[in-house]
Short mmCIF file of C-alpha atoms and ligand atoms in Angstrom, two decimals:
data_model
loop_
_atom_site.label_atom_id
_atom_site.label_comp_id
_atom_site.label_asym_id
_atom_site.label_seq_id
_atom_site.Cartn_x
_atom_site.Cartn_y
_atom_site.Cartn_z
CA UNK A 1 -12.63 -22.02 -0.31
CA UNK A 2 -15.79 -20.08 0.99
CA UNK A 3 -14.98 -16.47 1.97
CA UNK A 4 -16.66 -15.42 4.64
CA UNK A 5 -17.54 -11.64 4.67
CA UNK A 6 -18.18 -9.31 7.62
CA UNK A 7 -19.31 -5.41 7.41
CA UNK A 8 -17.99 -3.86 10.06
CA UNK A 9 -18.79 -0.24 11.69
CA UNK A 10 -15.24 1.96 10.94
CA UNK A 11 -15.20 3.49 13.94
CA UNK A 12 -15.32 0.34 16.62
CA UNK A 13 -17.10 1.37 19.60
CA UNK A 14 -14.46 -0.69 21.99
CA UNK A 15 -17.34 -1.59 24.80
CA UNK A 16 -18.66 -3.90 22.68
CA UNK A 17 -17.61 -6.88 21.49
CA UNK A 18 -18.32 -7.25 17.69
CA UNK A 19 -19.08 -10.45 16.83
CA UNK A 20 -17.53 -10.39 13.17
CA UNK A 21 -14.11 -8.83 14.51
CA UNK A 22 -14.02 -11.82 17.15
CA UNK A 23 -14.75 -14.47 14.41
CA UNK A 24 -12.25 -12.71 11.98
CA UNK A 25 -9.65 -12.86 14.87
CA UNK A 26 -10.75 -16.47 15.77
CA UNK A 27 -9.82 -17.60 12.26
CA UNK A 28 -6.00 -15.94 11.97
CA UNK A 29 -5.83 -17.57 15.74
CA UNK A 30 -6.54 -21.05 14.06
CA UNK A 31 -3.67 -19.42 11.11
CA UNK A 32 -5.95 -18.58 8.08
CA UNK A 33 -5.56 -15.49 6.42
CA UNK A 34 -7.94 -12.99 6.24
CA UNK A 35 -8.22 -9.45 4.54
CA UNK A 36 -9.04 -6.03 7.05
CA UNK A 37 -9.04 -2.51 6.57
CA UNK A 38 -6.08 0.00 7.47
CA UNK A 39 -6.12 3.60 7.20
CA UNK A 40 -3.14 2.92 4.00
CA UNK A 41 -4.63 -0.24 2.04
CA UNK A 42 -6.73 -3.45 3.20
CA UNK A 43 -4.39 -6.18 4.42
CA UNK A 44 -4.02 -9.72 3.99
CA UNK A 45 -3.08 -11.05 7.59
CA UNK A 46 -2.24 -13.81 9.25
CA UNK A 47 0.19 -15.29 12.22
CA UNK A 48 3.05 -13.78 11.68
CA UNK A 49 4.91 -16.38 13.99
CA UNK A 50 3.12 -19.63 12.05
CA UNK A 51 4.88 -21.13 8.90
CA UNK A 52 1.67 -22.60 7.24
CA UNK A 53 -0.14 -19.44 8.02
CA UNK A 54 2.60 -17.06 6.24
CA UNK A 55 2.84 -20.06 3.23
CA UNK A 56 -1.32 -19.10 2.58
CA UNK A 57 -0.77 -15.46 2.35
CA UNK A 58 2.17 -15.98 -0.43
CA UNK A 59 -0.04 -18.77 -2.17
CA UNK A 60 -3.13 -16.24 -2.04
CA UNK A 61 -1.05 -13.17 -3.62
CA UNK A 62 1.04 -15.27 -5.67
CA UNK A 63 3.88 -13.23 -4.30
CA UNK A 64 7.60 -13.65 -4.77
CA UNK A 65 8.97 -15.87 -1.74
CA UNK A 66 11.86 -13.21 -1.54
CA UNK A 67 10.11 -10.53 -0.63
CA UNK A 68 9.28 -9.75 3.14
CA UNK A 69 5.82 -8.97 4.60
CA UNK A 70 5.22 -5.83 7.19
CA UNK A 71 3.89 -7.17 10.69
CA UNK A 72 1.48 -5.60 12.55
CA UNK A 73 1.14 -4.86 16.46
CA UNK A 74 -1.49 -2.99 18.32
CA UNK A 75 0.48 -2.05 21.34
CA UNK A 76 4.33 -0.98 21.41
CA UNK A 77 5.15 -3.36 24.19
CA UNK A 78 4.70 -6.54 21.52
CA UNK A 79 8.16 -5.13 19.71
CA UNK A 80 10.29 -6.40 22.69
CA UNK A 81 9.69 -9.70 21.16
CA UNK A 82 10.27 -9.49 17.50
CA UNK A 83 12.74 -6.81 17.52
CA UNK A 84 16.63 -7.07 18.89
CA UNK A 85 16.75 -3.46 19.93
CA UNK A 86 14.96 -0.23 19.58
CA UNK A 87 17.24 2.34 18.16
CA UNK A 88 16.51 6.19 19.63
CA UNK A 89 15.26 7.60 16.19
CA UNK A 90 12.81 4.61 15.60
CA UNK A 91 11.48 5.76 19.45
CA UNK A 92 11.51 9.45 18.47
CA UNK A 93 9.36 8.24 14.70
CA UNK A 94 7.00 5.90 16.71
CA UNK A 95 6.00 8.63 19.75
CA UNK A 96 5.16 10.91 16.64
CA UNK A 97 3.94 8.60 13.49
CA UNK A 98 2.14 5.16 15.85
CA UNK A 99 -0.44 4.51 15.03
CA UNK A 100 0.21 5.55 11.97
CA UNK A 101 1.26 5.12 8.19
CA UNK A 102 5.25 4.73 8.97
CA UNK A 103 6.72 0.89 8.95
CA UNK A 104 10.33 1.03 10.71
CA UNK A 105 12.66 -1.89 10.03
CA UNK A 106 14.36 -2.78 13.03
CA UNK A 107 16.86 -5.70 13.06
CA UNK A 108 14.92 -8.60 13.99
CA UNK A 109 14.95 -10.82 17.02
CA UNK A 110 15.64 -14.55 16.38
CA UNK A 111 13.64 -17.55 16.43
CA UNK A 112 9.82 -15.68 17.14
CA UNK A 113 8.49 -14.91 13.56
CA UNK A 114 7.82 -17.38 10.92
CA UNK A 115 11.53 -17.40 8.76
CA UNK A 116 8.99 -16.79 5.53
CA UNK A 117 7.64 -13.58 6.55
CA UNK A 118 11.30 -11.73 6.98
CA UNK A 119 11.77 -13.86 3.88
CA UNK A 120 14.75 -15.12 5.90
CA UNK A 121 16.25 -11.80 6.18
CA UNK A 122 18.43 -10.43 9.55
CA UNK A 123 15.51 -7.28 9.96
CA UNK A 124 12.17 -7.17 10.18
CA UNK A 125 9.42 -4.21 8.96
CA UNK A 126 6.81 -3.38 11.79
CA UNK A 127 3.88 -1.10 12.07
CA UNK A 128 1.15 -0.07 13.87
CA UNK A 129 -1.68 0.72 11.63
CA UNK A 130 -3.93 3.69 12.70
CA UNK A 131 -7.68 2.32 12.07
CA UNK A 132 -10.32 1.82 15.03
CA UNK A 133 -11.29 -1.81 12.66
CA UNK A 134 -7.33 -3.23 12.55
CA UNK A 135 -6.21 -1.89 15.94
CA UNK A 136 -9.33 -3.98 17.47
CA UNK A 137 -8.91 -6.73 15.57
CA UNK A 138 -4.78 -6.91 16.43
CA UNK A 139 -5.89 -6.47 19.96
CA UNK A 140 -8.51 -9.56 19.67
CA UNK A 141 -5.91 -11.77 18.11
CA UNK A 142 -2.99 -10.79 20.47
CA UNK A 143 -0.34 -11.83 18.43
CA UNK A 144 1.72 -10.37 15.43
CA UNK A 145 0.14 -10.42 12.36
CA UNK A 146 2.14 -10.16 9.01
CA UNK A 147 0.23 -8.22 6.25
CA UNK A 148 0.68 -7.13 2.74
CA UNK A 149 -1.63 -5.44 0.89
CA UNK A 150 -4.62 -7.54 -0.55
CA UNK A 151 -4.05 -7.98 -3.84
CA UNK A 152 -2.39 -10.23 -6.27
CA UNK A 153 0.57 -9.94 -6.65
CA UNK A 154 1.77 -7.03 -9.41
CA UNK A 155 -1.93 -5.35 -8.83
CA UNK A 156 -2.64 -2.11 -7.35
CA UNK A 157 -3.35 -2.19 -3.37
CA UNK A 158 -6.75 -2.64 -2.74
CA UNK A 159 -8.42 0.37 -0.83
CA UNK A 160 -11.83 -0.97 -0.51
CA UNK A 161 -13.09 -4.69 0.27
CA UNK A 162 -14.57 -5.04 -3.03
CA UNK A 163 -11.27 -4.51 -4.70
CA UNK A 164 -10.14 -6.97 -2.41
CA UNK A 165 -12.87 -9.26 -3.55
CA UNK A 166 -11.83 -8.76 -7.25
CA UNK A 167 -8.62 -10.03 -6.52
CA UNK A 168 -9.15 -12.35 -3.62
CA UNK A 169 -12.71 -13.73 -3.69
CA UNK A 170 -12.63 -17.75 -2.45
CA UNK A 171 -8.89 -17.64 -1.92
CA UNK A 172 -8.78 -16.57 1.17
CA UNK A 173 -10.61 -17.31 4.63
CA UNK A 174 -12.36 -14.33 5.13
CA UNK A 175 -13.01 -10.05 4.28
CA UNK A 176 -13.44 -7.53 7.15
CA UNK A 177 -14.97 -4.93 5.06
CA UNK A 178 -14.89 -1.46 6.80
CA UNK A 179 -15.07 0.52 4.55
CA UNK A 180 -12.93 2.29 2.17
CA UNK A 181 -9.42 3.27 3.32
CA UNK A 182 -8.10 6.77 4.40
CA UNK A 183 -5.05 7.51 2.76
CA UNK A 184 -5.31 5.32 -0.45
CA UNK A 185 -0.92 4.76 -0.74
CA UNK A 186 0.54 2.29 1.02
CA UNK A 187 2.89 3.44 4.72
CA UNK A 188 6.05 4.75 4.46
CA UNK A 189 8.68 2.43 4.95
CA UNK A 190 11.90 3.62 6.61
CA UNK A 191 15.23 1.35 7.74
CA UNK A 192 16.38 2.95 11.18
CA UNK A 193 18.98 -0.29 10.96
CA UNK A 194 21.99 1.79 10.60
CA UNK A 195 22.95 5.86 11.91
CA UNK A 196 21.15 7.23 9.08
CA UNK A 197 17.78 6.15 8.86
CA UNK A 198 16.92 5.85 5.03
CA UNK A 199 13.73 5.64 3.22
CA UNK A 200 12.70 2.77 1.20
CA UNK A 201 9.34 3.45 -0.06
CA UNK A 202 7.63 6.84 -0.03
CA UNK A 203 4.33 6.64 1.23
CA UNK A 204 1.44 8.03 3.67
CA UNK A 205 3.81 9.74 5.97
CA UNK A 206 5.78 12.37 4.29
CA UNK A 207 9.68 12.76 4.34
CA UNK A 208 9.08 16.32 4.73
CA UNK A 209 7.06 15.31 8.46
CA UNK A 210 9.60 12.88 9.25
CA UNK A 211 12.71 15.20 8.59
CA UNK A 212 10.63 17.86 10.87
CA UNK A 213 10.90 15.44 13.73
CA UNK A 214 14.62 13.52 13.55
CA UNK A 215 16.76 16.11 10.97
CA UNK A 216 17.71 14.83 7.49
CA UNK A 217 17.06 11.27 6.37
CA UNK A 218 18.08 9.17 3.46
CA UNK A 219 16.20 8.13 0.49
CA UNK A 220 17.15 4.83 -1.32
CA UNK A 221 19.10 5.75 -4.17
CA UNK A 222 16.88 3.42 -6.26
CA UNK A 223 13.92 5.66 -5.68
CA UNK A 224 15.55 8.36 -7.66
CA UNK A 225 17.77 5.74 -10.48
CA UNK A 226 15.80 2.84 -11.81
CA UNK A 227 19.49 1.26 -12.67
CA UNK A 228 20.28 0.94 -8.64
CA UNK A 229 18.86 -2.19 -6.67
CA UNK A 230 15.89 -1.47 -3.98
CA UNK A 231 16.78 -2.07 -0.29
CA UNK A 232 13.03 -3.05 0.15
CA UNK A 233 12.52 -6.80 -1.84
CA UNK A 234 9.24 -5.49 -2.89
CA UNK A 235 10.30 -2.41 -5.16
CA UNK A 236 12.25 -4.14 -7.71
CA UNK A 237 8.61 -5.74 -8.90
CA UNK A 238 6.59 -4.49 -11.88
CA UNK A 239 3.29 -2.99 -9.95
CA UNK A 240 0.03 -1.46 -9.74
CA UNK A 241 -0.27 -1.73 -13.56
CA UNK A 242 -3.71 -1.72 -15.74
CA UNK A 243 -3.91 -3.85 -18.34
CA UNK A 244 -3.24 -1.44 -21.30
CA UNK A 245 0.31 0.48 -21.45
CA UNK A 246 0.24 3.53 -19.64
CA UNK A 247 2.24 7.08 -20.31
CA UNK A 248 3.22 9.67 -17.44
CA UNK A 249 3.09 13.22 -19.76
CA UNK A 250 5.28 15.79 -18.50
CA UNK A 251 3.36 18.47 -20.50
CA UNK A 252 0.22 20.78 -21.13
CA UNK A 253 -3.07 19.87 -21.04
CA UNK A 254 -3.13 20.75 -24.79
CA UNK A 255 -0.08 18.38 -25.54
CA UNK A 256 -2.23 15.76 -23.55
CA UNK A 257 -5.28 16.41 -25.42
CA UNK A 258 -2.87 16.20 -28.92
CA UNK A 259 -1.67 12.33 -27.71
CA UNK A 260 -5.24 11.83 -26.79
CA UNK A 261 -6.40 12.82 -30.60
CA UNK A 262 -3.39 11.03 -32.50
CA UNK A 263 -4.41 7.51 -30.77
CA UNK A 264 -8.38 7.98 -31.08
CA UNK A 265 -7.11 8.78 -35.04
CA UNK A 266 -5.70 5.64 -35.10
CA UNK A 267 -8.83 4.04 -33.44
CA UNK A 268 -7.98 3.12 -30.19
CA UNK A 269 -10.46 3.44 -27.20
CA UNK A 270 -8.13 5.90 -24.94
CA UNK A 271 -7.76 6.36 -21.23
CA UNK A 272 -7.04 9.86 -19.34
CA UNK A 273 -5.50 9.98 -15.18
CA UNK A 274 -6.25 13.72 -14.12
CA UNK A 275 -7.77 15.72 -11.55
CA UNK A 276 -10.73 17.62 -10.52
CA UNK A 277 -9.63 20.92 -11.59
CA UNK A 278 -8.73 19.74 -15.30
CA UNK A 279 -11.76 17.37 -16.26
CA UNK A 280 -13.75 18.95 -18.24
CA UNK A 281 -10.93 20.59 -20.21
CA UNK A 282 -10.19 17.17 -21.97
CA UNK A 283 -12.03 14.66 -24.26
CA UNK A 284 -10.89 11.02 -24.47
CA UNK A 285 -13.15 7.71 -24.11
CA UNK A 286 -12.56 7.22 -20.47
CA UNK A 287 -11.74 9.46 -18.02
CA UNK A 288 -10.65 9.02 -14.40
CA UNK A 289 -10.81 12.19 -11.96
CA UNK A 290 -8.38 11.40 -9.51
CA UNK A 291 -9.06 13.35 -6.57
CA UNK A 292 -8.17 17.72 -6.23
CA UNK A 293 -4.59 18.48 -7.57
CA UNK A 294 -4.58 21.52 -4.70
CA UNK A 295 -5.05 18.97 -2.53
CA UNK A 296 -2.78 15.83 -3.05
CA UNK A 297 -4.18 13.59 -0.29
CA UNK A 298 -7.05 13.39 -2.53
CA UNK A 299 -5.39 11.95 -4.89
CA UNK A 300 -3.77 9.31 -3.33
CA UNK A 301 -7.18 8.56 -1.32
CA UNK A 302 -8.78 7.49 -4.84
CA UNK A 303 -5.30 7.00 -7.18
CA UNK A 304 -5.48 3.17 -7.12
CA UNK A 305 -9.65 3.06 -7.53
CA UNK A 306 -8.79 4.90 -10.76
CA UNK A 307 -5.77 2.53 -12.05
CA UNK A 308 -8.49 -0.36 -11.22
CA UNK A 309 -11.46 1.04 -13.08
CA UNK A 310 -9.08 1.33 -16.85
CA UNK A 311 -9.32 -2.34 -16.72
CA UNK A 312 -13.04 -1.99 -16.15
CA UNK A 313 -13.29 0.34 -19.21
CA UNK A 314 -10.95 -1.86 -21.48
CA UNK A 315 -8.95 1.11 -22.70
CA UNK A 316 -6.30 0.44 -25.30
CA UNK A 317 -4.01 3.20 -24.27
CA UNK A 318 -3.44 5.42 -20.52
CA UNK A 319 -2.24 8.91 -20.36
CA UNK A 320 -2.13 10.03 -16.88
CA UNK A 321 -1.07 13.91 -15.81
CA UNK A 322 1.87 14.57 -13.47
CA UNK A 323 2.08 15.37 -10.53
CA UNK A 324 4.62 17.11 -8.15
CA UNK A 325 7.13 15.42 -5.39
CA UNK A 326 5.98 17.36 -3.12
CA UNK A 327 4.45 16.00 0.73
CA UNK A 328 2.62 12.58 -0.68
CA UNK A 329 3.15 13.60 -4.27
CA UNK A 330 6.52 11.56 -3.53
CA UNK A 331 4.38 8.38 -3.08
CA UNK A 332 1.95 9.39 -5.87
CA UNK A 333 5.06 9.46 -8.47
CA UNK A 334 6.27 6.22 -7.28
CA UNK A 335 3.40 4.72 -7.83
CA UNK A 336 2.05 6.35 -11.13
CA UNK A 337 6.18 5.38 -12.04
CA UNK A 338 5.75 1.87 -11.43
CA UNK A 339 2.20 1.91 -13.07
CA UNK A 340 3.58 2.68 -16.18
CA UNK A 341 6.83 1.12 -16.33
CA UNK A 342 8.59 4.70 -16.04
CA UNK A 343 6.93 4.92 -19.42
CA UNK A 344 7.21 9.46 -19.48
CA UNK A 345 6.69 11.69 -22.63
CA UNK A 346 8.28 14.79 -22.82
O1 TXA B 1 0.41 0.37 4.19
C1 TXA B 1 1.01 -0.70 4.16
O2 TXA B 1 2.24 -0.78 4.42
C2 TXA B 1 0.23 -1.96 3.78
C3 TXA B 1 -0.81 -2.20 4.89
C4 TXA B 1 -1.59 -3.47 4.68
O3 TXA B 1 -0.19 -2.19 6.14
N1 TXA B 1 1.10 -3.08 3.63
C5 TXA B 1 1.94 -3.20 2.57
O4 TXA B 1 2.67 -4.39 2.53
O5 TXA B 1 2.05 -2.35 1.71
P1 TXA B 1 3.42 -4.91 1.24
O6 TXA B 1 3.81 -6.29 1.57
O7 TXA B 1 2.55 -4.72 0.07
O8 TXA B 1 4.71 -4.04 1.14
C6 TXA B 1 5.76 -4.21 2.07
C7 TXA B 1 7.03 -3.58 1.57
C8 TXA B 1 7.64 -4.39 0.44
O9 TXA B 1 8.21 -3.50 -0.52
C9 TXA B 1 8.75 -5.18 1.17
O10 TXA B 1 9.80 -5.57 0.32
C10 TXA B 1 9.19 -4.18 2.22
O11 TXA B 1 7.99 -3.56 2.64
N2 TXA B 1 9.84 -4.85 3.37
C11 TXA B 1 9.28 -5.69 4.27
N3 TXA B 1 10.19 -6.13 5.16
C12 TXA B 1 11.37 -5.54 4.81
C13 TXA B 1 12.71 -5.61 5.33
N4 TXA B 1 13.02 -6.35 6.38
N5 TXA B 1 13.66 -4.88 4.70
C14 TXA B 1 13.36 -4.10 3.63
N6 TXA B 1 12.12 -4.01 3.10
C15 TXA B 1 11.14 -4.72 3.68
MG1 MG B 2 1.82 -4.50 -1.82
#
């Protein structure tokens, strides 16, 4: 399949009409699936209420059938027909976090979204992403559209259209590239199902910001014990992984340095995660600065740009630094966890 490919302006100007948002819409109107730009991770939408439509964006990822897909509105008023109620704290998250990087799963209305994207489940994820590029294009298409990130399945998220392209090029109908993303980890995702609303997967909105606004929260107990089963489908996949084993090190930059030395001994081309601040301090063959430790936005804008470029530098071996679960350092961990297959060294 030919991909077609639009570069977009980030910031829409809304009095025009942009003739590559219109032909992106036109295509997830005629239920292809396309990739676009949100302030977590590029998406790979399509009609969120069409069964063939959903069926392409699960071929195109090769993703589990099992595990659910967030959809996507531009204007609060479309929940009233997905969603059987609205619960008070989901109204309390949504004045605060919409747009924004916070999915709430709601229990789902019956009979308007595709059975495939809830993966056939009783509740449904929504959110309503907070970039000028996917709010115009949601409000072009007018419907729901169902998005995942846009990349293959067991990949890191894609946080510019080229990564996209990596993963995606001639699979898929089309790439609205606008540039890279904002926040580099994917949304939050919080179940507001039952009294206590729990959180399922740490991400761009922090639990620290969303306990400020509704009081205490829950975390799924599987974020915290890999032996307990994830709410959210998704997290029980292997993700975000490079292609050579990767090791969190809960240690000194000297101890880092030492695994670096005994595995360059032993000849193998060796791979380094860090920050700004710490650099220079280390030698290894490849080296990814991942954004300012002091400030840990930075490193989730550019933490999956670095995972992606080890694969580029066919390193044998990763060591990445730590970092703490603090604010979005929560999301960092989870990722960086999953990355290396809660591979730590003491
Ligand atoms: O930032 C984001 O959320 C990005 C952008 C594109 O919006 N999307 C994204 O989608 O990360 P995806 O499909 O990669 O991750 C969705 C996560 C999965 O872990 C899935 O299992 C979970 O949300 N999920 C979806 N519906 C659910 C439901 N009804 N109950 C529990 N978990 C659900
Ligand atoms: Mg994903």
């Amino acid at each position: 399949m030919k991909t077609s490919y639009w570069l977009v302006d980030k910031n829409v100007d809304t009095k025009h009409s942009y003739p590559q948002i219109q032909q992106a819409a036109d295509l997830l109107k005629k239920n292809e699936v396309i990739a676009f730009p949100t302030e977590t991770v590029y998406g790979l939408g399509g009609n969120a209420k069409d069964d063939d439509a959903i069926k392409k964006i699960f071929a195109a990822k090769g993703r589990p059938s099992d595990n659910p897909l967030i959809i996507h509105i531009a204007k609060q008023e479309q929940l009233a027909e997905i969603v059987e109620e609205i619960p008070e704290v989901a109204q309390k998250l949504m004045a605060s976090f919409w747009p924004g990087a916070l999915t709430i799963i709601f229990r789902a209305k019956k009979g308007t979204l595709s059975q495939y994207a809830t993966a056939g489940l009783q509740t449904v994820a929504v959110r309503m992403p907070d970039h000028p590029v996917a709010l115009k294009l949601l409000e072009e298409v007018d419907l729901p559209i169902a998005a995942p990130s846009a990349n293959r399945s067991g990949k890191p998220s894609p946080t510019t259209a080229l990564h996209v392209k990596e993963d995606l090029d001639q699979i898929i109908a089309g790439i609205v590239d606008g540039g890279p993303t904002g926040v580099g980890v994917e949304s939050t995702v919080i179940d507001c199902t039952d009294l206590l609303p729990v959180i399922l997967r740490p991400g761009g909105i922090t639990k620290e910001q969303i306990e400020e606004l509704v009081g205490e929260v829950g975390l799924d107990p599987a974020l915290i014990n890999k032996e307990s089963k994830p709410k959210a489908p998704g997290m029980k996949y292997s993700h975000y992984a490079p292609n050579a084993p990767m090791f969190l090190v809960n240690g000194t930059k000297e101890r880092i340095q030492c695994l670096v030395d005994e595995e360059r001994n032993k000849g193998k081309k060796v791979g380094l995660l860090t920050t700004e601040e710490n650099k220079s301090y280390y030698d290894a063959d490849y080296i990814f600065a991942c954004g300012k430790r002091a400030e840990l936005h930075s490193v989730a804008a550019s933490l999956y740009e670095g995972l992606r470029s080890f694969n580029h530098q066919d390193v044998e071996i990763i060591f990445c630094e730590m970092f703490p679960l603090e604010g979005v350092g929560q999301a960092i961990m989870n990722r960086l966890m999953k990355a290396a297959s809660h591979q730590v060294m003491d």
